[in-house]
Coordinates of C-alpha atoms in Angstrom, one line a residue:
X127 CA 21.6 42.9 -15.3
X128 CA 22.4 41.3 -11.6
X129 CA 21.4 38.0 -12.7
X130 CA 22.8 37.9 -16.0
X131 CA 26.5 38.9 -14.1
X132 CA 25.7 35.8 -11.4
X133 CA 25.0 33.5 -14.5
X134 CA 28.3 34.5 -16.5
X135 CA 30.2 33.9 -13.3
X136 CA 28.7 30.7 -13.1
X137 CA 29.3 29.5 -16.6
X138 CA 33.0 30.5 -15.9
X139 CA 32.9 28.7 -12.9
X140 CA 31.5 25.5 -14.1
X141 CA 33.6 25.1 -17.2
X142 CA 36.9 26.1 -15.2
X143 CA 38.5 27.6 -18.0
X144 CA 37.8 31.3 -17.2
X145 CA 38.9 31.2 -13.6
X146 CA 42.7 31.2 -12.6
X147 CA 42.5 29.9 -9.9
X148 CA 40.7 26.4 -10.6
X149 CA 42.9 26.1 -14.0
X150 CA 46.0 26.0 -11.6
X151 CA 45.1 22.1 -11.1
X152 CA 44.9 20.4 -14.4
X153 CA 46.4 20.6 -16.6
X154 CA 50.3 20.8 -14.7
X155 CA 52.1 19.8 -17.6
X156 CA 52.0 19.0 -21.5
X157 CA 49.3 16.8 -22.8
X158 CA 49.8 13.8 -24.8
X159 CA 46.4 13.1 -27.6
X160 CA 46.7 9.9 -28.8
X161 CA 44.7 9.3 -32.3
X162 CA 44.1 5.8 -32.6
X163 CA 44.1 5.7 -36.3
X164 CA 47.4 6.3 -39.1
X165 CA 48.2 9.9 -40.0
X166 CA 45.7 11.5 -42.8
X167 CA 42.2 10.3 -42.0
X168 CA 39.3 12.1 -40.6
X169 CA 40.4 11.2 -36.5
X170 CA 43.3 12.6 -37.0
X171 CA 42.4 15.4 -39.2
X172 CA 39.8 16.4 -36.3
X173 CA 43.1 16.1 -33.4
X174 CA 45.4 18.3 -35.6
X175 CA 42.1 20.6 -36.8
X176 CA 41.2 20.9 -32.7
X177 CA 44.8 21.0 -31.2
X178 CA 45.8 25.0 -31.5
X179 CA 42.4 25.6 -29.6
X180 CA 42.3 23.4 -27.1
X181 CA 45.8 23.8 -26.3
X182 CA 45.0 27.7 -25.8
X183 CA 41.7 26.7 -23.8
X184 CA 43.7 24.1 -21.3
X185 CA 47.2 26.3 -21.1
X186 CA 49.6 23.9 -22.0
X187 CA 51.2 22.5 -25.3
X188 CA 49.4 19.4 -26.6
X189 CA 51.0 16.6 -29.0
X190 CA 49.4 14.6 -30.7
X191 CA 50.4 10.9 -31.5
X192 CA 49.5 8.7 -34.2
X193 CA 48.7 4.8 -32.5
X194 CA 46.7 2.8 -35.9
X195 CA 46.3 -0.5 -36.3
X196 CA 43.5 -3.7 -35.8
X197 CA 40.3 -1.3 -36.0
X198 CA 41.4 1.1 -33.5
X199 CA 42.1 -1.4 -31.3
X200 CA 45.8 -1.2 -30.6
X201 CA 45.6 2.7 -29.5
X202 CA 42.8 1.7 -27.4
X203 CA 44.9 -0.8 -25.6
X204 CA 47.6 1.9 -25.1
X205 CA 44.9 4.3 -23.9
X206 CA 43.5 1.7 -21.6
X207 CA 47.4 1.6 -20.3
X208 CA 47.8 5.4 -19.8
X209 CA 48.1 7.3 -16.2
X210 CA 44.7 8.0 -14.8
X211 CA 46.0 11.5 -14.0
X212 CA 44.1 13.4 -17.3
X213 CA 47.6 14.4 -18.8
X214 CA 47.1 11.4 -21.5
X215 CA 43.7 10.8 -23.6
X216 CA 43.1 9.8 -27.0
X217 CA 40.5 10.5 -29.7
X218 CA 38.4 7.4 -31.6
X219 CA 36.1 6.1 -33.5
X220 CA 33.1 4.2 -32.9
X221 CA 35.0 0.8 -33.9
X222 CA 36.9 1.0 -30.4
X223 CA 33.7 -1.1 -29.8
X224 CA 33.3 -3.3 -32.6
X225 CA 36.7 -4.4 -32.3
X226 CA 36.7 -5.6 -28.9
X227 CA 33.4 -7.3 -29.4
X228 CA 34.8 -9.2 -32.6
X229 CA 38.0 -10.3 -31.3
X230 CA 40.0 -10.3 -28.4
X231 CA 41.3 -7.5 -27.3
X232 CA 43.6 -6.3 -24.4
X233 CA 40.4 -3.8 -23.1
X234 CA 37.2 -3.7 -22.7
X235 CA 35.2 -0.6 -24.1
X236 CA 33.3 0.3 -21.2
X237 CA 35.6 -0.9 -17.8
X238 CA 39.1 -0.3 -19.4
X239 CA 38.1 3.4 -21.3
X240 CA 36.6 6.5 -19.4
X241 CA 34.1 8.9 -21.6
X242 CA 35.4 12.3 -22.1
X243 CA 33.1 13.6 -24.6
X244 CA 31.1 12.7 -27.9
X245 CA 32.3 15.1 -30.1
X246 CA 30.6 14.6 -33.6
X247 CA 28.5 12.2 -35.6
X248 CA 28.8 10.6 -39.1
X249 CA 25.5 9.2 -40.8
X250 CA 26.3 6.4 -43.2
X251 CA 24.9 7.0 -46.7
X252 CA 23.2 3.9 -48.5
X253 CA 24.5 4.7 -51.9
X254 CA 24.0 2.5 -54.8
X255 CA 25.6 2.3 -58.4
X256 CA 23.5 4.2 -60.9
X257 CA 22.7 1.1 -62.9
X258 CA 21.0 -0.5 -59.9
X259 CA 17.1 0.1 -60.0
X260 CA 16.5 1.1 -57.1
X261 CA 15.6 4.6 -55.9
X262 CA 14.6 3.8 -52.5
X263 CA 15.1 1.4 -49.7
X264 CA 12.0 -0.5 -51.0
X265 CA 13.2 -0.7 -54.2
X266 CA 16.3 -2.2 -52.7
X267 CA 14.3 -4.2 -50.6
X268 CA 12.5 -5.9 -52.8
X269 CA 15.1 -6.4 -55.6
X270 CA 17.5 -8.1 -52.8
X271 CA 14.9 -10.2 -51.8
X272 CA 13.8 -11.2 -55.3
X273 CA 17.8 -12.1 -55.7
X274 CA 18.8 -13.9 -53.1
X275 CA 22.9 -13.2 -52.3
X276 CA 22.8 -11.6 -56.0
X277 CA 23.7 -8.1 -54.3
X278 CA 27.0 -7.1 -52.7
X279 CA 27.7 -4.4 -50.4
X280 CA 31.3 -3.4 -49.9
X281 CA 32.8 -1.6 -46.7
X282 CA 36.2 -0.6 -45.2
X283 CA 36.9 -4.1 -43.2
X284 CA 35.2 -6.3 -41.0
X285 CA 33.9 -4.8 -37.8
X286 CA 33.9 -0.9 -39.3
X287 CA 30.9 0.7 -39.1
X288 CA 30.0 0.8 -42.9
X289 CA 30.1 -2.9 -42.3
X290 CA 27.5 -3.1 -38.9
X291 CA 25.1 -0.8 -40.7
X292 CA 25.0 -3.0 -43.6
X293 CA 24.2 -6.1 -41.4
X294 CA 21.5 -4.0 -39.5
X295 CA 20.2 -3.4 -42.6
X296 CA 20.3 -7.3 -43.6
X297 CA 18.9 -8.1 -40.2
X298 CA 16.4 -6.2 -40.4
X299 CA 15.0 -6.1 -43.8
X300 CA 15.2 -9.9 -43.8
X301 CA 17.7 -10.0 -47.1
X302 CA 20.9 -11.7 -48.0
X303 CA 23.4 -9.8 -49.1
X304 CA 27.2 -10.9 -49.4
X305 CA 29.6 -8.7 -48.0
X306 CA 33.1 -7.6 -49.4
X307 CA 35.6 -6.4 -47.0
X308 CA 38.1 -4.2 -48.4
X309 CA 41.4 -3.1 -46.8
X310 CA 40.2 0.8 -46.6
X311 CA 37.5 2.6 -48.2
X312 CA 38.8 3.9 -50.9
X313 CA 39.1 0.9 -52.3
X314 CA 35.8 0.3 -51.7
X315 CA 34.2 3.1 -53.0
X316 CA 36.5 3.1 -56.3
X317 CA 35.1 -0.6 -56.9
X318 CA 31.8 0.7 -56.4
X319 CA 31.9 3.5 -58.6
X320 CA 33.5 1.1 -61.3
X321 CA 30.3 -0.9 -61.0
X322 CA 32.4 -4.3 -59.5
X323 CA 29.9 -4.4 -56.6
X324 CA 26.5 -2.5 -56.6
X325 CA 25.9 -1.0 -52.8
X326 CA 27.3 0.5 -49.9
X327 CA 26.5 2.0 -46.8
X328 CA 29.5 4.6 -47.1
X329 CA 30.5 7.2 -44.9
X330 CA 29.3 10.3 -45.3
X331 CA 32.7 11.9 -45.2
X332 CA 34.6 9.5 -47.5
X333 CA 31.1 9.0 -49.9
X334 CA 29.2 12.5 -50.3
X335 CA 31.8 13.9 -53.1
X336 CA 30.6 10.8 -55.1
X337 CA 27.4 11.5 -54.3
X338 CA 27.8 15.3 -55.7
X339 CA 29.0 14.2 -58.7
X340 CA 26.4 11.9 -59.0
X341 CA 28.8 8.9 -59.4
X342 CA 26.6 7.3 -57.1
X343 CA 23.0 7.5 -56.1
X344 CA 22.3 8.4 -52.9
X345 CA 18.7 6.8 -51.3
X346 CA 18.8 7.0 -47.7
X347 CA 20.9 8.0 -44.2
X348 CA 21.6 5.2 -41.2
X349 CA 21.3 8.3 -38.7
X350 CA 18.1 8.3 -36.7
X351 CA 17.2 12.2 -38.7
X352 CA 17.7 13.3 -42.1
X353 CA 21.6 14.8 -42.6
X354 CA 22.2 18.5 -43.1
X355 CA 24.1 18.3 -45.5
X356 CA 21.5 15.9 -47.7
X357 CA 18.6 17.0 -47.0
X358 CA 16.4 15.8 -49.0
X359 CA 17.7 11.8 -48.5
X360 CA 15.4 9.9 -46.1
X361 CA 16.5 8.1 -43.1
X362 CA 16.3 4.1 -43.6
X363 CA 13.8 4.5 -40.8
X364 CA 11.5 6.2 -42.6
X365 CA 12.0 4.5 -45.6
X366 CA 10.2 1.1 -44.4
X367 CA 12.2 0.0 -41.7
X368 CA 11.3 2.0 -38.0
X369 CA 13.7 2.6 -35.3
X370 CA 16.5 1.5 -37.7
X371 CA 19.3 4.1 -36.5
X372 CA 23.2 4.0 -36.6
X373 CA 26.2 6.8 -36.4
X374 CA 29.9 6.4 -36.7
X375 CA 31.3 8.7 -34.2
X376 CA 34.1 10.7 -33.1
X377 CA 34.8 10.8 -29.6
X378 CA 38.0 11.3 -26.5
X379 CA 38.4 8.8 -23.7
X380 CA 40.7 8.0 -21.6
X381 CA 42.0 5.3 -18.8
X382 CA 39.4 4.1 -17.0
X383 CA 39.3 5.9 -12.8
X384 CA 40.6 9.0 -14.9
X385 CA 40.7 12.2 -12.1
X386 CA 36.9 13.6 -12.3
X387 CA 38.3 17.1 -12.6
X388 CA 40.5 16.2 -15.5
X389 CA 37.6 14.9 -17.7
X390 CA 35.6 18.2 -16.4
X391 CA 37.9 20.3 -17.9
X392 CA 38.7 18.5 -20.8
X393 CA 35.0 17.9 -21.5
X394 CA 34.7 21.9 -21.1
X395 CA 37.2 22.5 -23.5
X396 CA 36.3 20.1 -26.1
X397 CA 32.4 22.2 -25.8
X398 CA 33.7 25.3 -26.3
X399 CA 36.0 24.1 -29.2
X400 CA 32.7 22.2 -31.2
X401 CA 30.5 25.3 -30.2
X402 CA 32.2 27.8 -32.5
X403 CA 30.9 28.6 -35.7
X404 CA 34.2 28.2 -37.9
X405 CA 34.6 24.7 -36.2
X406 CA 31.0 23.6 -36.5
X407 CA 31.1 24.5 -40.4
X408 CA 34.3 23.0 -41.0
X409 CA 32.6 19.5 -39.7
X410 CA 29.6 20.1 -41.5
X411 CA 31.6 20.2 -44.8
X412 CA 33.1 16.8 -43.9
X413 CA 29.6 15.3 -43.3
X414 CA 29.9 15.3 -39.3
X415 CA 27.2 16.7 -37.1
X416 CA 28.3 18.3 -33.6
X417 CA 27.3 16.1 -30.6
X418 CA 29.1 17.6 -27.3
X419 CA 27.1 17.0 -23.9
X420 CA 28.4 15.7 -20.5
X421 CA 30.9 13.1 -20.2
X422 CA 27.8 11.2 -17.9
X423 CA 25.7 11.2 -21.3
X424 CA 28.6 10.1 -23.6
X425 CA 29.1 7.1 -21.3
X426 CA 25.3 6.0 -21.1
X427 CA 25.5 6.2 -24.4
X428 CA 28.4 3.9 -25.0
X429 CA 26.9 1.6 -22.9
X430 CA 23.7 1.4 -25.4
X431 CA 26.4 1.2 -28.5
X432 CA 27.7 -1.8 -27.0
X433 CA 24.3 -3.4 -26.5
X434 CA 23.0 -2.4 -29.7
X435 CA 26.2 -3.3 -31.9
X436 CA 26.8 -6.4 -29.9
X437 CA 23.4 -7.8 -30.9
X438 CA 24.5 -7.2 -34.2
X439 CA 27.4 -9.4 -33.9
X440 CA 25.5 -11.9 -32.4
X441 CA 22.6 -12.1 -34.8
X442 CA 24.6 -11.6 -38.0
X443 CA 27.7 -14.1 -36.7
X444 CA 30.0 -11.9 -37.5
X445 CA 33.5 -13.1 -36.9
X446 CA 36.9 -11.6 -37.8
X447 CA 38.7 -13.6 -41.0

């Protein structure tokens, strides 16, 4: 019973958000979340779904701004901009990456942007148009390779990450494919449903109802493990291609030399949010996986992600039209 009281009161002190005294320090007024996509999609469904708790967790109002445009890029930039202080931060997707590799940009992922926390996962789901024959990534595999550039693989835009995982796949299945960059994918989903182009490497939160319905057939996951919420899909990894692994993610930075005890509490907060059961279920449904963790591991992390997708680039020649 004594040491289960001295480990509470160290969980309380360590996340900071149980002890009056240390939450006296940060936050000292209202915070600003910058989303660095339009109103509507899934980053800035997760701000507005996370603001009422966070807001009670931290003690002070947050409001949430909407900053879209280039990829991501442009409330990146604004991010990069922001006082160090903790009292601004924003929320993004893994393309605050890809679009600073791809063209130039007023930031630089990893000197410019400080990790907060990794806050969810999104596998990408190869999904093909029922009259392709293919039921697996062999199948596939061999068809694209008996067709040279026959097959087309749609994706959101140039740089997203349905794109990279469709060049990854390319790369290293040793196929050409042509890709079609739409502008959203919506668009690019509805003209793979219609049967106007035959593959895509959708994401999982935008794809899966299609997948339900059985509009589309669904034959493997970019993530490194089988999705819970397919199951029975193989990863491309074990489907013939090893170590093949990528994620869209979800996750809060902010300006780069942001105050150490800002990010601690914000981390903290963001934990506690992602931990509860309602939460975690809610991102399930939308085909997101909890990550959380340390800010330390988000940015080693980050680090790899620009390795890995800059490679990518590299490899594939990927330039921005």
């Amino acid at each position: 019973m004594r040491w289960t009281r001295r480990a509470a009161i160290g969980t309380a002190f360590a996340t900071g958000l149980q002890t009056p005294a240390l939450a006296q320090d940060f936050p000292l007024r209202p915070l600003r979340l910058l989303v660095t996509w339009p109103p509507g999609g899934t980053t800035d469904i997760l701000a507005r779904q996370f603001q009422p708790r966070l807001s009670a967790l931290l003690g002070q109002p947050i409001v949430v701004e909407n900053r879209g445009g280039a990829s991501g890029a442009i409330g990146a930039a604004e991010m990069a901009r922001m006082n160090p202080d903790g009292h601004g931060f924003g929320m993004v997707t893994s393309t605050v990456i890809s679009a600073a590799l791809l063209s130039r940009q007023p930031y630089d992922p990893v000197r410019d942007l400080a990790p907060i926390i990794n806050l969810a996962r999104v596998a990408n789901i190869l999904v093909v148009h029922p009259s392709l024959p293919v039921h697996s990534v062999r199948d596939l595999i061999a068809l694209a390779r008996s067709r040279p550039g026959a097959l087309t693989f749609g994706s959101p835009g140039i740089g997203s990450a349905v794109h990279i995982s469709g060049e990854m796949f390319k790369l290293a299945a040793g196929v050409d494919m042509v890709h079609a960059p739409y502008r959203g994918g919506g668009p690019a989903l509805a003209d793979l449903v219609s049967g106007h182009i035959q593959l895509m490497f959708g994401n999982a939160s935008s794809t899966l109802p299609f997948v339900r319905d059985r509009s589309l057939r669904a034959i493997a996951v970019t993530s490194a493990e089988r999705a819970a919420y397919l199951p029975e899909v193989p990863t491309v990894a074990e489907s013939g291609l090893p170590g093949f692994a990528i994620d869209e993610w979800y996750a809060c930075l902010g300006p780069a030399g942001m105050a150490p005890r800002a990010v601690e509490r914000i981390n903290a907060a963001f934990n506690t949010v992602i931990a509860e059961p309602q939460e975690r279920a809610r991102l399930l449904e939308m085909g997101a996986e909890v990550v959380g963790g340390t800010a330390e591991a988000f940015g080693a992390f980050m680090r790899e992600e620009v390795e890995k997708i800059g490679r990518v680039v590299r490899d594939a020649r990927i330039r921005m039209e």
